[in-house]
Coordinates of C-alpha atoms in Angstrom, one line a residue:
X8 CA 0.0 0.0 0.0
X9 CA 1.3 3.4 -1.0
X10 CA 2.3 5.8 1.8
X11 CA 2.9 9.5 2.0
X12 CA 4.9 11.8 4.3
X13 CA 2.8 14.3 6.1
X14 CA 3.7 17.0 8.7
X15 CA 1.5 17.8 11.6
X16 CA 2.1 20.0 14.7
X17 CA 3.3 16.9 16.4
X18 CA 5.9 15.9 13.9
X19 CA 6.5 14.0 10.6
X20 CA 4.4 10.9 10.0
X21 CA 4.5 8.3 7.3
X22 CA 0.9 7.3 6.7
X23 CA -1.1 5.3 4.1
X24 CA -2.4 7.4 1.2
X25 CA -5.9 6.0 1.8
X26 CA -7.4 5.8 5.3
X27 CA -8.9 2.4 4.5
X28 CA -5.4 1.0 4.2
X29 CA -4.2 2.0 7.7
X30 CA -3.1 -0.6 10.2
X31 CA -5.9 -1.8 12.5
X32 CA -3.5 -1.3 15.4
X33 CA -3.1 2.4 14.6
X34 CA -4.3 5.4 16.6
X35 CA -5.4 8.8 15.5
X36 CA -3.5 11.9 16.7
X37 CA -5.3 13.4 19.6
X38 CA -6.5 17.1 19.5
X39 CA -4.2 19.3 21.6
X40 CA -5.7 21.0 24.7
X41 CA -5.8 24.7 23.6
X42 CA -3.0 26.8 25.1
X43 CA -5.6 29.2 26.6
X44 CA -7.2 26.3 28.6
X45 CA -4.0 25.2 30.3
X46 CA -2.4 28.0 32.4
X47 CA -0.7 25.3 34.5
X48 CA 1.0 21.9 34.0
X49 CA -1.7 19.2 34.0
X50 CA 0.7 16.9 36.0
X51 CA 2.5 19.0 38.6
X52 CA 0.3 22.2 38.5
X53 CA 3.3 24.4 37.8
X54 CA 2.2 27.8 36.4
X55 CA 3.4 28.5 32.9
X56 CA 5.3 31.8 32.2
X57 CA 8.1 33.1 30.0
X58 CA 10.6 30.7 31.8
X59 CA 8.4 27.6 32.2
X60 CA 7.2 26.8 28.8
X61 CA 4.3 24.4 28.0
X62 CA 4.6 21.3 25.9
X63 CA 1.9 19.0 24.5
X64 CA 2.1 15.2 24.8
X65 CA 1.8 13.7 21.3
X66 CA -0.1 10.7 22.5
X67 CA -2.7 12.3 24.8
X68 CA -2.7 15.9 23.7
X69 CA -2.5 17.3 27.3
X70 CA -0.4 20.2 28.3
X71 CA 2.7 19.8 30.5
X72 CA 5.9 21.6 31.7
X73 CA 9.2 20.4 30.3
X74 CA 10.0 18.4 33.4
X75 CA 6.7 16.4 33.1
X76 CA 7.0 16.0 29.3
X77 CA 10.6 15.6 28.6
X78 CA 10.9 12.1 27.1
X79 CA 11.0 11.5 23.4
X80 CA 9.8 8.0 22.7
X81 CA 8.9 6.1 19.4
X82 CA 5.1 6.1 18.7
X83 CA 4.6 3.7 15.8
X84 CA 0.9 3.4 16.4
X85 CA 0.6 7.0 15.1
X86 CA 3.1 6.4 12.3
X87 CA 5.6 9.0 13.6
X88 CA 9.0 8.9 11.7
X89 CA 11.0 10.0 14.8
X90 CA 10.6 9.7 18.5
X91 CA 8.2 12.3 19.8
X92 CA 7.6 14.2 23.1
X93 CA 5.3 12.4 25.5
X94 CA 4.3 12.7 29.2
X95 CA 5.7 10.2 31.6
X96 CA 2.5 8.1 31.7
X97 CA 2.2 7.9 27.9
X98 CA 5.9 7.3 27.4
X99 CA 5.7 4.2 29.6
X100 CA 2.8 2.9 27.5
X101 CA 4.6 3.6 24.2
X102 CA 7.8 2.0 25.4
X103 CA 5.9 -1.2 26.2
X104 CA 4.3 -1.1 22.7
X105 CA 7.7 -0.8 21.1
X106 CA 8.5 -4.4 22.0
X107 CA 5.4 -5.5 20.1
X108 CA 6.4 -3.5 17.0
X109 CA 10.1 -4.5 17.2
X110 CA 9.7 -8.2 18.0
X111 CA 6.2 -9.6 18.2
X112 CA 4.9 -8.1 15.0
X113 CA 7.7 -9.8 13.1
X114 CA 6.8 -13.1 14.8
X115 CA 3.2 -12.7 13.6
X116 CA 4.3 -11.9 10.0
X117 CA 6.7 -14.9 9.9
X118 CA 3.9 -17.2 10.9
X119 CA 3.5 -20.5 12.6
X120 CA 1.8 -23.9 11.9
X121 CA -1.4 -25.0 13.5
X122 CA -4.2 -27.5 13.1
X123 CA -7.2 -25.3 12.3
X124 CA -10.8 -26.4 12.9
X125 CA -13.6 -24.4 11.3
X126 CA -16.8 -24.0 13.2
X127 CA -18.3 -27.2 14.7
X128 CA -16.4 -29.5 12.3
X129 CA -14.7 -32.5 13.7
X130 CA -12.0 -32.3 11.0
X131 CA -8.9 -30.1 11.3
X132 CA -6.4 -29.0 8.6
X133 CA -2.7 -28.3 9.0
X134 CA -2.2 -24.6 8.0
X135 CA 0.5 -21.9 8.2
X136 CA -1.0 -18.8 9.9
X137 CA 0.6 -15.4 9.5
X138 CA -0.2 -11.7 9.6
X139 CA -0.1 -9.9 6.3
X140 CA 2.6 -7.4 5.7
X141 CA 0.1 -4.5 5.8
X142 CA -1.2 -5.9 9.2
X143 CA -4.8 -5.9 7.9
X144 CA -5.3 -9.7 7.4
X145 CA -4.8 -13.0 9.1
X146 CA -3.7 -15.3 6.3
X147 CA -4.2 -19.1 6.6
X148 CA -2.6 -21.4 4.0
X149 CA -3.0 -25.2 3.7
X150 CA -5.1 -27.2 1.3
X151 CA -7.6 -24.4 1.9
X152 CA -6.9 -20.7 2.0
X153 CA -8.5 -18.1 4.2
X154 CA -7.9 -14.4 4.7
X155 CA -9.6 -12.9 7.8
X156 CA -9.7 -9.1 8.1
X157 CA -8.3 -8.2 11.4
X158 CA -11.0 -5.5 12.1
X159 CA -13.7 -8.3 11.7
X160 CA -12.2 -10.3 14.6
X161 CA -14.6 -10.0 17.6
X162 CA -13.0 -12.3 20.2
X163 CA -9.7 -14.1 20.7
X164 CA -9.3 -16.7 23.5
X165 CA -5.8 -18.1 24.1
X166 CA -5.8 -21.7 25.2
X167 CA -3.1 -22.7 27.7
X168 CA -1.7 -25.7 29.6
X169 CA 0.7 -26.3 32.4
X170 CA -1.0 -24.3 35.3
X171 CA -0.2 -25.7 38.7
X172 CA -1.8 -24.8 42.0
X173 CA 1.6 -23.6 43.2
X174 CA 1.7 -20.9 40.5
X175 CA 3.6 -22.7 37.8
X176 CA 4.1 -21.2 34.3
X177 CA 1.5 -21.7 31.6
X178 CA 2.2 -22.3 27.9
X179 CA 0.0 -21.2 25.0
X180 CA -1.1 -24.2 23.0
X181 CA -3.9 -22.8 20.8
X182 CA -6.6 -20.2 20.5
X183 CA -10.3 -19.8 19.6
X184 CA -11.0 -17.0 17.3
X185 CA -14.4 -15.6 16.3
X186 CA -14.9 -13.1 13.4
X187 CA -17.7 -11.7 11.3
X188 CA -18.0 -12.6 7.7
X189 CA -17.9 -9.3 5.6
X190 CA -21.3 -8.3 4.3
X191 CA -23.2 -10.2 7.0
X192 CA -23.7 -10.5 10.7
X193 CA -22.8 -14.1 10.7
X194 CA -20.0 -15.0 13.2
X195 CA -17.6 -17.8 12.3
X196 CA -15.4 -19.6 14.8
X197 CA -11.9 -21.1 14.2
X198 CA -9.9 -23.2 16.6
X199 CA -6.1 -23.2 16.3
X200 CA -4.2 -26.0 18.0
X201 CA -0.4 -26.5 18.1
X202 CA 0.5 -29.8 16.6
X203 CA 2.3 -32.7 18.3
X204 CA 4.1 -34.0 15.2
X205 CA 7.6 -33.0 13.9
X206 CA 6.2 -30.5 11.4
X207 CA 4.9 -28.2 14.1
X208 CA 7.4 -26.3 16.2
X209 CA 5.7 -25.9 19.6
X210 CA 8.1 -23.1 20.8
X211 CA 7.4 -21.1 17.6
X212 CA 3.7 -21.7 17.9
X213 CA 3.7 -20.5 21.6
X214 CA 5.6 -17.4 20.6
X215 CA 3.1 -16.7 17.8
X216 CA 0.1 -17.1 20.1
X217 CA 1.7 -14.8 22.7
X218 CA 2.2 -12.2 20.0
X219 CA -1.4 -12.6 18.9
X220 CA -2.6 -12.1 22.4
X221 CA -0.7 -8.8 22.6
X222 CA -2.0 -7.8 19.1
X223 CA -5.5 -8.4 20.3
X224 CA -5.1 -6.1 23.3
X225 CA -3.8 -3.3 20.9
X226 CA -6.7 -4.0 18.6
X227 CA -9.3 -3.6 21.3
X228 CA -7.5 -0.4 22.6
X229 CA -7.5 1.2 19.2
X230 CA -11.3 0.5 18.9
X231 CA -11.9 2.3 22.2
X232 CA -10.1 5.4 21.0

């Protein structure tokens, strides 16, 4: 999908030419709190003057002094080219998201192998599951082929094993995914199960499921914005 470089008051952004092509994990730039409505820092209540200047957080749009909004952190969910100024609270959130974009997103795009069961069928099919490069589709390839639009996914339940009463670690072994078929209100369910045979790498499958769990959280967050 073609992209273009745009400049906003917050900084340079590399965005898709068409809004319909944007990543489902993306967030819109927030409106800035007008200068006249924030005579004091919205964090520490310091009064702004010629010495204490005001700065806007690029993620929440609120107004802060330099001390409370000094960090410049990458914000890929808004397509910023360079790290941008954010308040301490937003910077912490953005730093956590950076791991998803630097590591887990690549895991999803590389894909993993699962046995996939459609609906209430008792038959499963071995398929390679991956996230498309534009982040808009979940692509499943085997004898059959499916492309599920990410924004049509309604629920994702990660299946785990290994829990012990003493608090032992769990391991992701599959997931149940529900999504709407475009053009209708029908909801379809798919079950993904990591295979036991040599053709399925359990460690890779578990990493893919963990990344999918994080992607789902970001997806729900972006819907709430």
